[in-house]
Amino acid sequence: MKILGLEKFFSGRKGWLWGLFGLFMLALAVLPLFASGFWLRTLTLIFLLAAMAEGWNYIGGYTGYAAFGNVAFFGIGAYGTALAMLRLHFSFFPALLVGVAAAMLFAIVIGLPVLRLKGHYFAIATVALATAVGEVADYWTDFTGGSAGLTLPFFDPIEYSGQFFYYISFLLVIFGLWLTYFVMKGKMGYSWVAVREDEDAAKMMGINTTWAKVSAFALSALMAGAAGAIYGYWNTFVLPEEVFKIDYTLQMILSTVLGGPGTILGPFIGAFLYYILITLLVFFFHVGAFHETILGVIIILVMVFTPQGLMDFLSGKKKLTLSSLLENIRTHKV
Amino acid sequence: MLEIKNLNVGYGEVQVLWDIDMEVKEGEVVALVGSNGAGKTTLLYTISGLLHPMSGSIRFNGQEIAGLPSEEIVDLGITQVPQGRKLFAGMTVKENILMGAYHRKDKKQIQKDYEFVLELFPRMAERLSQPAGSLSGGEQQMCAVARGLMAAPKLLMIDELSLGLAPIIVENIYEAVSEVIKRGTTVLIVEQDVMLALEQADRAYVLDVGHMRMSGPAKEMMDNPVIKEAYLGL
């Protein structure tokens, strides 16, 4: 028998879920052969959101720390890449590594003190940090170009630009899914979940909880940082108020929560769900910020009725019935 | 094996334990008794490294462990079955039990120990794939003890095993514990149920609002008039 194996992973309805998922991925892989620029752009955006959500899932979903500042990693990834390309004249891929490394380093240095905080203290500290980093990018003009931003070269050859960014984002999403699977079947994954379930008990099992939390934080920075790197180059422009926008943090959290926090496919499915929801809402309620209000209401309903997200039902753990929705209210004491 | 000297512990400014002296010898079963709020759990948390003492010394097999990080203390061979069980509710019973062996690398021996704890608690073998949160109170306590044993501790500390459980189940679990004791594991039992603890133990300590009041062989303690009056209600 495998120690700490994931034998329950493929049981139940998850079998066909993975089959469906495989077909969907295949369709996405061949899509650029047929689809227009609009669809490529839309899906690239969804992929980048999914990648960030996969990352947020490590710290927020599996480890249970409500990180509200993950956009900082996105912004640092974008700036690190842009600066490496402009100042060091790196080509895109080495520059992406610089951006990702910067985001991860920041996560480790910041995570060591901040991850000692719990609950809403941690949440507030991460919001504050993300805001602070955005301000630094805005005012450290000599280094970051300040509020004028940084302009990057176009992808060359430009006629393949759409395909390039589509596939690179798609690869990042797949990498994220693989990373989640790989981590969660091993000891590190179990240390994250143990911290979420009971941090004191995790310590009693001999888990270095500081390392568990920092590793989850750093890997979530990896995903958001890489997404930021791709986004910056795609946009050919990196601006503080754009890449440090708190909306991005909210989007990754919402995607994860909609799809199912602490599951492998949840954030990926959630990103699509979020995007479809937002598009429908804008379409039907195009008056100003009203669609955001509706979105807020939907999120509250999701949190109340399906706190484990859609994955609970897709995986066959629960049936989507009224009684199971009401049961959720009772068990989660909402 | 475990020697505690002049230990002072507190939460921030509030001191909870004053000048605690205590000793657990190898192969012994020691009971730590005292009423609610006496500081028993605080003492165990300090031994486990979850709390750091203000001053004083805790030596384990001659090595100073006061203030060491908890994972190093687990590595040295001290494990606790915590009060309130503290299972990982979302994980299965099997995952919980195996989490006890998280710090170990000797896979073959882990497998043997796993088989041993399932023999010890056959009820757990029936419930392996169930989430631990869905177990009954007694089963959760069995799972917690099983998880603690998987750490292959040299010193096993059991905190308030009987709390909230039916006497018959408590007896059942203590039978399993005595099986472990027979195999040579040193055990420190923390209990509010003084009689129960004294029955299990060779020696006992009485903790009273942060001070160590009394210690001695468990048999003598049972006959001690002060103990009888204060804790046994006789």
Coordinates of C-alpha atoms in Angstrom, one line a residue:
Chain A
M1 CA 0.0 0.0 0.0
K2 CA 1.2 3.5 -0.8
I3 CA 1.8 5.7 2.2
L4 CA -0.4 8.8 2.0
G5 CA -1.6 7.8 -1.5
L6 CA -4.6 9.4 -3.2
E7 CA -6.6 6.3 -3.8
K8 CA -9.9 8.1 -3.4
F9 CA -8.9 10.4 -6.1
F10 CA -10.3 8.5 -9.1
S11 CA -13.2 7.0 -7.4
G12 CA -16.9 7.9 -7.8
R13 CA -18.0 10.2 -10.5
K14 CA -14.6 11.6 -10.9
G15 CA -13.8 9.0 -13.6
W16 CA -16.1 10.4 -16.2
L17 CA -15.3 14.0 -15.0
W18 CA -11.7 13.4 -16.1
G19 CA -12.8 11.9 -19.4
L20 CA -14.9 15.0 -20.1
F21 CA -12.0 17.2 -19.0
G22 CA -9.7 15.4 -21.4
L23 CA -12.0 16.1 -24.4
F24 CA -12.4 19.7 -23.4
M25 CA -8.6 20.2 -23.2
L26 CA -8.2 18.5 -26.6
A27 CA -10.8 20.9 -28.0
L28 CA -8.9 23.9 -26.5
A29 CA -5.6 22.6 -27.9
V30 CA -6.9 22.6 -31.5
L31 CA -9.1 25.6 -31.2
P32 CA -6.6 28.2 -32.7
L33 CA -6.8 26.3 -36.0
F34 CA -10.4 27.5 -36.4
A35 CA -11.2 30.3 -34.0
S36 CA -11.1 34.0 -34.6
G37 CA -8.9 36.5 -32.8
F38 CA -11.7 37.5 -30.5
W39 CA -12.0 33.9 -29.2
L40 CA -8.3 33.5 -28.8
R41 CA -8.1 36.7 -26.8
T42 CA -11.1 35.8 -24.6
L43 CA -9.7 32.3 -23.9
T44 CA -6.2 33.7 -23.2
L45 CA -7.7 35.9 -20.6
I46 CA -9.6 33.0 -19.1
F47 CA -6.4 30.9 -19.1
L48 CA -4.4 33.6 -17.3
L49 CA -7.2 33.9 -14.7
A50 CA -7.3 30.1 -14.3
A51 CA -3.6 30.0 -13.7
M52 CA -3.8 32.7 -11.0
A53 CA -6.8 30.9 -9.5
E54 CA -4.8 27.6 -9.4
G55 CA -2.1 29.5 -7.6
W56 CA -4.5 31.1 -5.1
N57 CA -5.9 27.7 -4.5
Y58 CA -2.6 26.6 -2.9
I59 CA -2.6 29.2 -0.2
G60 CA -6.4 29.9 0.0
G61 CA -7.9 26.6 -0.9
Y62 CA -5.5 23.9 0.4
T63 CA -3.7 25.7 3.1
G64 CA -6.8 27.7 4.2
Y65 CA -5.1 31.2 4.4
A66 CA -7.3 33.9 3.0
A67 CA -4.7 35.7 0.9
F68 CA -6.1 38.9 -0.4
G69 CA -2.9 40.3 -2.0
N70 CA -2.0 37.8 -4.7
V71 CA -2.2 40.5 -7.3
A72 CA 1.2 41.7 -5.9
F73 CA 2.7 38.5 -7.4
F74 CA 1.0 39.2 -10.7
G75 CA 2.4 42.7 -10.8
I76 CA 5.8 41.8 -9.7
G77 CA 5.9 39.0 -12.4
A78 CA 4.9 41.6 -15.0
Y79 CA 7.4 44.2 -13.9
G80 CA 10.2 41.7 -13.3
T81 CA 9.7 40.4 -16.9
A82 CA 9.4 43.9 -18.4
L83 CA 12.5 45.2 -16.6
A84 CA 14.5 42.2 -17.6
M85 CA 13.5 42.6 -21.2
L86 CA 14.1 46.4 -21.3
R87 CA 17.1 46.9 -19.0
L88 CA 18.9 43.6 -19.3
H89 CA 17.8 42.9 -22.9
F90 CA 16.7 39.4 -22.1
S91 CA 14.4 37.6 -24.5
F92 CA 10.9 36.8 -23.3
F93 CA 11.5 33.3 -21.7
P94 CA 14.5 34.1 -19.6
A95 CA 12.8 37.4 -18.6
L96 CA 9.7 35.4 -17.6
L97 CA 11.9 33.3 -15.3
V98 CA 13.3 36.6 -13.8
G99 CA 9.7 37.8 -13.2
V100 CA 8.6 34.5 -11.6
A101 CA 11.7 34.3 -9.4
A102 CA 11.1 37.9 -8.2
A103 CA 7.5 37.1 -7.3
M104 CA 8.5 33.9 -5.5
L105 CA 11.3 35.6 -3.6
F106 CA 8.9 38.3 -2.6
A107 CA 6.4 35.7 -1.4
I108 CA 9.0 34.0 0.7
V109 CA 10.4 37.2 2.3
I110 CA 7.0 38.6 3.0
G111 CA 5.4 35.2 3.9
L112 CA 7.8 34.5 6.7
P113 CA 6.5 37.3 8.9
V114 CA 3.0 37.7 7.5
L115 CA 2.0 34.0 7.6
R116 CA 2.3 34.1 11.3
L117 CA -0.9 36.1 11.3
K118 CA -4.2 34.3 11.1
G119 CA -7.7 34.9 9.8
H120 CA -8.7 38.4 9.0
Y121 CA -5.3 39.8 10.3
F122 CA -3.6 37.9 7.6
A123 CA -6.2 38.9 5.0
I124 CA -5.8 42.6 5.9
A125 CA -2.0 42.4 5.9
T126 CA -1.9 40.9 2.4
V127 CA -4.3 43.6 1.1
A128 CA -2.0 46.3 2.6
L129 CA 1.1 44.7 1.1
A130 CA -0.3 44.5 -2.4
T131 CA -1.3 48.1 -2.2
A132 CA 2.1 49.1 -0.9
V133 CA 3.9 47.2 -3.7
G134 CA 1.6 49.0 -6.3
E135 CA 2.6 52.3 -4.8
V136 CA 6.3 51.5 -5.0
A137 CA 5.9 50.7 -8.6
D138 CA 4.0 53.9 -9.1
Y139 CA 6.5 56.2 -7.4
W140 CA 9.9 54.6 -7.9
T141 CA 10.1 56.3 -11.3
D142 CA 13.8 55.7 -11.9
F143 CA 13.4 52.0 -11.7
T144 CA 9.9 51.2 -12.8
G145 CA 9.1 54.1 -15.1
G146 CA 6.5 55.2 -12.5
S147 CA 3.0 56.0 -13.5
A148 CA 4.1 56.3 -17.2
G149 CA 4.6 52.6 -17.2
L150 CA 6.9 50.5 -19.3
T151 CA 6.5 49.8 -23.0
L152 CA 7.6 46.4 -24.3
P153 CA 8.4 45.3 -27.8
F154 CA 5.7 43.5 -29.8
F155 CA 5.9 39.7 -30.2
D156 CA 7.6 38.9 -33.4
P157 CA 6.3 37.6 -35.9
I158 CA 3.2 39.7 -35.0
E159 CA 0.8 37.7 -37.2
Y160 CA 1.3 34.7 -34.8
S161 CA 1.0 36.8 -31.7
G162 CA -2.6 35.7 -30.9
Q163 CA -1.6 32.0 -31.2
F164 CA 1.6 32.4 -29.2
F165 CA -0.1 34.0 -26.2
Y166 CA -3.0 31.6 -26.4
Y167 CA -0.7 28.5 -26.3
I168 CA 1.7 29.9 -23.7
S169 CA -1.2 30.7 -21.3
F170 CA -2.7 27.3 -22.0
L171 CA 0.5 25.6 -21.2
L172 CA 0.7 27.6 -18.0
V173 CA -2.7 26.3 -17.0
I174 CA -1.7 22.8 -17.7
F175 CA 1.5 23.2 -15.8
G176 CA -0.6 24.5 -12.9
L177 CA -2.9 21.5 -13.0
W178 CA 0.1 19.2 -13.1
L179 CA 1.8 21.1 -10.2
T180 CA -1.4 20.8 -8.1
Y181 CA -1.7 17.1 -8.7
F182 CA 2.0 16.5 -8.1
V183 CA 2.1 18.5 -4.9
M184 CA -1.1 17.1 -3.5
K185 CA -0.2 13.5 -3.9
G186 CA 3.0 14.1 -1.9
K187 CA 3.9 15.1 1.6
M188 CA 3.9 18.8 0.9
G189 CA 0.3 18.7 -0.1
Y190 CA -0.7 16.8 3.0
S191 CA 1.2 19.4 5.1
W192 CA -0.9 22.2 3.5
V193 CA -4.2 20.4 4.2
A194 CA -3.1 19.6 7.8
V195 CA -2.4 23.3 8.4
R196 CA -5.8 24.2 7.1
E197 CA -7.6 21.5 9.2
D198 CA -5.7 22.1 12.4
E199 CA -2.5 24.0 12.6
D200 CA -1.6 23.0 16.2
A201 CA -2.3 19.3 15.3
A202 CA -0.1 19.7 12.2
K203 CA 2.8 20.9 14.5
M204 CA 2.2 17.9 16.8
M205 CA 2.6 15.6 13.7
G206 CA 6.1 17.1 13.2
I207 CA 5.1 19.3 10.3
N208 CA 7.2 22.5 9.9
T209 CA 4.1 24.6 9.5
T210 CA 6.1 27.7 8.7
W211 CA 7.6 26.0 5.7
A212 CA 4.3 24.5 4.7
K213 CA 2.7 27.9 4.6
V214 CA 5.6 29.6 2.9
S215 CA 5.8 26.9 0.3
A216 CA 2.1 27.2 -0.5
F217 CA 2.5 31.0 -0.7
A218 CA 5.6 30.8 -2.9
L219 CA 4.0 28.4 -5.4
S220 CA 0.9 30.6 -5.6
A221 CA 3.4 33.4 -6.4
L222 CA 4.9 31.2 -9.1
M223 CA 1.5 30.9 -10.9
A224 CA 0.4 34.5 -10.5
G225 CA 3.9 35.8 -11.4
A226 CA 4.0 33.7 -14.6
A227 CA 0.5 34.9 -15.5
G228 CA 1.7 38.5 -14.9
A229 CA 4.8 38.0 -17.0
I230 CA 2.7 36.7 -20.0
Y231 CA 0.1 39.4 -19.5
G232 CA 2.6 42.2 -19.6
Y233 CA 4.3 41.0 -22.8
W234 CA 0.9 40.3 -24.4
N235 CA -0.3 43.8 -23.5
T236 CA 3.1 45.3 -24.5
F237 CA 2.6 47.7 -21.7
V238 CA 3.0 47.5 -17.9
L239 CA 1.3 50.1 -15.8
P240 CA 1.1 50.2 -12.0
E241 CA -2.7 50.7 -11.7
E242 CA -3.3 48.0 -14.2
V243 CA -1.1 45.1 -13.0
F244 CA -1.6 45.8 -9.3
K245 CA -5.4 46.1 -9.5
I246 CA -7.1 44.5 -6.5
D247 CA -9.8 43.3 -8.9
Y248 CA -7.4 40.6 -10.1
T249 CA -7.1 39.2 -6.5
L250 CA -10.9 39.1 -6.2
Q251 CA -11.2 37.4 -9.6
M252 CA -8.8 34.6 -8.6
I253 CA -10.6 34.1 -5.3
L254 CA -14.0 34.1 -6.9
S255 CA -13.0 31.6 -9.6
T256 CA -11.5 29.3 -7.0
V257 CA -14.6 29.6 -4.7
L258 CA -17.0 29.1 -7.6
G259 CA -15.2 26.0 -8.9
G260 CA -14.2 24.4 -5.6
P261 CA -11.4 25.5 -3.3
G262 CA -9.0 22.7 -2.3
T263 CA -9.7 20.7 -5.5
I264 CA -7.5 20.1 -8.5
L265 CA -9.9 21.1 -11.3
G266 CA -12.0 23.6 -9.2
P267 CA -10.1 26.8 -10.0
F268 CA -9.8 25.9 -13.7
I269 CA -13.5 25.2 -14.0
G270 CA -14.3 28.2 -11.8
A271 CA -12.3 30.6 -14.1
F272 CA -14.5 29.7 -17.0
L273 CA -17.6 29.9 -14.8
Y274 CA -16.6 33.3 -13.6
Y275 CA -16.0 34.6 -17.1
I276 CA -19.2 33.3 -18.4
L277 CA -21.1 34.8 -15.5
I278 CA -19.5 38.2 -15.8
T279 CA -20.1 38.2 -19.6
L280 CA -23.8 37.3 -19.2
L281 CA -24.2 39.9 -16.5
V282 CA -22.6 42.6 -18.5
F283 CA -24.8 41.6 -21.5
F284 CA -28.1 41.7 -19.6
F285 CA -27.3 44.5 -17.1
H286 CA -25.0 46.8 -19.1
V287 CA -25.8 49.7 -16.8
G288 CA -22.5 50.7 -15.1
A289 CA -21.5 48.8 -12.0
F290 CA -24.9 47.1 -11.6
H291 CA -23.6 43.8 -12.9
E292 CA -21.0 43.8 -10.2
T293 CA -23.8 44.0 -7.6
I294 CA -25.5 41.0 -9.1
L295 CA -22.2 39.2 -9.2
G296 CA -21.8 40.0 -5.5
V297 CA -25.2 38.5 -4.7
I298 CA -24.4 35.4 -6.7
I299 CA -21.2 35.0 -4.8
I300 CA -23.0 35.2 -1.5
L301 CA -25.4 32.6 -2.6
V302 CA -22.6 30.3 -3.7
M303 CA -20.8 30.8 -0.4
V304 CA -23.9 30.0 1.5
F305 CA -25.3 27.1 -0.5
T306 CA -22.2 25.4 -1.9
P307 CA -19.2 26.5 0.2
Q308 CA -17.1 23.7 -1.5
G309 CA -17.9 25.1 -4.9
L310 CA -19.2 23.2 -7.9
M311 CA -16.7 20.4 -7.5
D312 CA -18.7 18.9 -4.7
F313 CA -21.5 18.1 -7.2
L314 CA -19.3 17.3 -10.2
S315 CA -17.2 14.8 -8.3
G316 CA -20.3 13.0 -7.1
K317 CA -19.7 13.6 -3.5
K318 CA -23.1 15.3 -3.3
K319 CA -26.2 15.4 -5.4
L320 CA -27.4 18.8 -6.6
T321 CA -30.7 18.8 -4.8
L322 CA -32.4 21.4 -2.6
S323 CA -31.9 19.3 0.5
S324 CA -28.2 19.0 0.0
L325 CA -28.0 22.8 -0.5
L326 CA -29.9 23.3 2.8
E327 CA -27.7 20.7 4.4
N328 CA -24.7 22.8 3.5
I329 CA -26.1 25.7 5.5
R330 CA -26.4 23.5 8.5
T331 CA -23.0 21.8 8.3
H332 CA -21.1 25.0 7.6
K333 CA -23.0 27.0 10.2
V334 CA -23.5 29.9 7.8
Chain B
M1 CA 13.9 10.3 30.2
L2 CA 12.0 13.6 30.7
E3 CA 13.2 16.0 33.3
I4 CA 11.5 19.3 33.9
K5 CA 13.0 21.9 36.2
N6 CA 11.8 25.3 37.4
L7 CA 9.6 25.7 34.4
N8 CA 7.6 28.9 34.0
V9 CA 5.2 29.3 31.2
G10 CA 2.7 32.0 30.3
Y11 CA 0.6 33.5 27.5
G12 CA 2.0 37.0 26.9
E13 CA 2.0 38.7 30.3
V14 CA -0.2 36.1 32.0
Q15 CA 1.8 33.4 33.7
V16 CA 0.1 30.0 33.9
L17 CA 2.7 27.6 35.2
W18 CA 5.1 28.4 38.1
D19 CA 8.3 26.6 38.9
I20 CA 7.2 23.2 37.7
D21 CA 9.4 20.2 38.5
M22 CA 8.6 16.9 37.0
E23 CA 10.2 13.7 35.9
V24 CA 9.2 10.8 33.8
K25 CA 11.5 7.8 33.8
E26 CA 11.9 5.4 30.9
G27 CA 9.3 2.7 30.8
E28 CA 7.1 4.4 33.3
V29 CA 3.5 5.4 33.2
V30 CA 3.0 8.8 34.9
A31 CA -0.3 10.5 35.5
L32 CA -0.6 14.3 35.6
V33 CA -3.9 15.2 37.3
G34 CA -5.6 18.3 38.3
S35 CA -8.8 20.2 37.9
N36 CA -10.0 22.3 35.0
G37 CA -7.6 25.2 34.3
A38 CA -4.7 23.8 36.4
G39 CA -2.4 24.2 33.4
K40 CA -2.1 20.5 32.4
T41 CA -2.6 21.1 28.7
T42 CA -0.3 24.2 28.8
L43 CA 2.4 21.9 30.2
L44 CA 2.0 19.4 27.4
Y45 CA 2.0 22.1 24.8
T46 CA 5.3 23.4 26.2
I47 CA 6.8 20.0 26.2
S48 CA 5.7 19.5 22.6
G49 CA 7.2 22.9 21.6
L50 CA 3.9 24.6 20.7
L51 CA 4.5 27.0 23.5
H52 CA 7.9 28.4 24.5
P53 CA 8.6 28.7 28.2
M54 CA 9.5 32.0 30.0
S55 CA 12.3 30.2 31.9
G56 CA 13.3 26.8 33.1
S57 CA 14.5 23.6 31.5
I58 CA 13.0 20.6 29.8
R59 CA 15.5 17.8 29.2
F60 CA 14.6 14.8 27.1
N61 CA 17.2 12.0 27.3
G62 CA 19.7 14.5 28.5
Q63 CA 19.1 17.0 25.7
E64 CA 17.6 20.4 26.4
I65 CA 14.4 20.8 24.4
A66 CA 12.8 23.8 25.9
G67 CA 12.2 26.3 23.1
L68 CA 13.0 23.9 20.2
P69 CA 10.6 24.0 17.3
S70 CA 7.9 21.4 17.5
E71 CA 9.0 19.4 14.5
E72 CA 12.4 18.7 16.1
I73 CA 10.7 17.6 19.3
V74 CA 8.6 15.1 17.4
D75 CA 11.7 13.9 15.7
L76 CA 13.3 13.2 19.1
G77 CA 10.4 10.9 20.0
I78 CA 7.8 13.0 21.9
T79 CA 4.3 12.8 20.6
Q80 CA 1.0 13.9 22.1
V81 CA -2.6 12.8 21.6
P82 CA -4.1 16.2 22.1
Q83 CA -7.1 17.2 24.1
G84 CA -10.2 17.5 21.9
R85 CA -8.5 15.0 19.5
K86 CA -7.7 17.6 16.9
L87 CA -8.1 15.2 14.0
F88 CA -7.8 16.5 10.4
A89 CA -11.6 16.5 9.9
G90 CA -11.6 16.6 6.1
M91 CA -9.0 13.8 5.7
T92 CA -10.0 10.2 5.8
V93 CA -9.4 8.0 8.8
K94 CA -6.5 6.3 7.0
E95 CA -4.9 9.6 6.0
N96 CA -5.2 10.8 9.6
I97 CA -3.6 7.7 11.0
L98 CA -0.8 8.0 8.4
M99 CA -0.3 11.7 9.2
G100 CA 1.1 10.5 12.5
A101 CA 4.1 9.0 10.6
Y102 CA 4.6 12.3 8.7
H103 CA 8.1 12.9 10.1
R104 CA 9.3 9.3 9.6
K105 CA 11.2 7.8 6.7
D106 CA 11.4 4.1 7.6
K107 CA 8.7 2.9 5.3
K108 CA 8.8 -0.7 6.2
Q109 CA 8.4 0.0 9.9
I110 CA 5.6 2.5 9.2
Q111 CA 3.8 -0.3 7.4
K112 CA 4.2 -2.6 10.4
D113 CA 3.1 0.0 12.8
Y114 CA 0.1 0.7 10.6
E115 CA -1.0 -2.9 10.8
F116 CA -0.4 -2.9 14.5
V117 CA -2.6 0.1 15.2
L118 CA -5.4 -1.4 13.0
E119 CA -5.2 -4.6 15.0
L120 CA -5.4 -2.5 18.2
F121 CA -8.4 -0.6 16.9
P122 CA -10.4 -2.9 14.6
R123 CA -13.1 -0.3 14.4
M124 CA -10.6 2.0 12.5
A125 CA -9.9 -0.7 10.0
E126 CA -13.6 -0.7 9.1
R127 CA -13.7 3.1 8.7
L128 CA -10.5 3.8 6.8
S129 CA -12.0 5.7 3.8
Q130 CA -14.5 7.7 5.9
P131 CA -13.7 11.4 6.7
A132 CA -12.5 11.6 10.3
G133 CA -15.0 14.3 11.0
S134 CA -17.9 11.9 10.4
L135 CA -16.7 9.5 13.2
S136 CA -18.4 9.3 16.6
G137 CA -16.6 10.8 19.6
G138 CA -15.2 7.4 20.7
E139 CA -14.1 6.5 17.3
Q140 CA -12.4 9.9 16.9
Q141 CA -10.5 9.3 20.1
M142 CA -9.4 5.9 18.8
C143 CA -8.3 7.6 15.6
A144 CA -6.4 10.2 17.5
V145 CA -4.6 7.6 19.6
A146 CA -3.8 5.5 16.5
R147 CA -2.4 8.6 14.8
G148 CA -0.2 9.3 17.9
L149 CA 1.1 5.8 17.9
M150 CA 2.1 6.1 14.2
A151 CA 4.7 8.6 15.3
A152 CA 6.5 5.7 17.0
P153 CA 7.0 7.8 20.1
K154 CA 9.4 7.1 22.8
L155 CA 7.2 9.2 25.1
L156 CA 3.5 9.3 24.4
M157 CA 1.5 12.0 26.1
I158 CA -2.3 11.5 26.2
D159 CA -4.4 14.6 27.0
E160 CA -7.9 14.1 28.5
L161 CA -8.7 10.9 26.7
S162 CA -11.9 10.3 28.7
L163 CA -13.4 13.8 28.1
G164 CA -17.0 13.5 26.9
L165 CA -16.9 9.8 26.2
A166 CA -18.9 6.9 27.6
P167 CA -17.1 4.9 30.4
I168 CA -17.2 1.7 28.4
I169 CA -15.5 3.3 25.4
V170 CA -12.9 5.0 27.7
E171 CA -12.1 1.6 29.2
N172 CA -11.9 0.1 25.7
I173 CA -9.3 2.7 24.6
Y174 CA -7.3 2.4 27.8
E175 CA -7.1 -1.3 27.2
A176 CA -5.4 -0.5 23.9
V177 CA -3.1 2.0 25.6
S178 CA -2.1 -0.6 28.1
E179 CA -1.1 -2.9 25.2
V180 CA 1.2 -0.1 24.0
I181 CA 2.6 0.3 27.5
K182 CA 3.4 -3.4 27.6
R183 CA 5.5 -2.9 24.5
G184 CA 7.7 -0.5 26.4
T185 CA 6.4 2.9 25.4
T186 CA 6.7 5.5 28.2
V187 CA 3.4 7.2 28.7
L188 CA 2.3 10.5 30.4
I189 CA -1.4 10.5 31.0
V190 CA -3.2 13.7 31.6
E191 CA -6.6 13.3 33.1
Q192 CA -9.4 15.2 34.9
D193 CA -10.7 11.8 35.9
V194 CA -8.2 11.3 38.7
M195 CA -9.3 7.8 39.7
L196 CA -9.0 6.6 36.1
A197 CA -5.5 8.1 35.8
L198 CA -4.2 6.7 39.1
E199 CA -5.4 3.2 38.1
Q200 CA -3.2 3.3 35.0
A201 CA -0.2 5.0 36.4
D202 CA 2.9 4.0 38.3
R203 CA 3.4 7.5 39.7
A204 CA 1.4 10.7 39.7
Y205 CA 1.7 14.4 39.9
V206 CA -1.0 16.8 41.1
L207 CA -1.1 20.2 39.4
D208 CA -3.1 22.9 41.1
V209 CA -3.7 26.3 39.5
G210 CA -0.2 26.4 38.0
H211 CA 1.7 24.9 40.9
M212 CA 2.9 21.3 41.3
R213 CA 1.3 20.4 44.6
M214 CA 2.1 16.8 45.2
S215 CA 3.8 13.7 43.6
G216 CA 4.3 10.1 44.5
P217 CA 3.4 6.5 43.6
A218 CA -0.1 6.3 42.2
K219 CA -1.1 3.7 44.8
E220 CA -0.2 6.0 47.7
M221 CA -2.0 8.9 46.1
M222 CA -5.2 6.9 45.9
D223 CA -5.1 6.5 49.7
N224 CA -4.0 10.1 50.4
P225 CA -6.7 11.8 52.3
V226 CA -6.2 15.2 50.6
I227 CA -6.5 13.6 47.2
K228 CA -9.5 11.7 48.3
E229 CA -11.2 14.8 49.5
A230 CA -10.2 17.2 46.8
Y231 CA -10.4 15.0 43.7
L232 CA -12.2 11.8 44.4
G233 CA -15.0 13.2 46.5
L234 CA -14.7 10.5 49.1

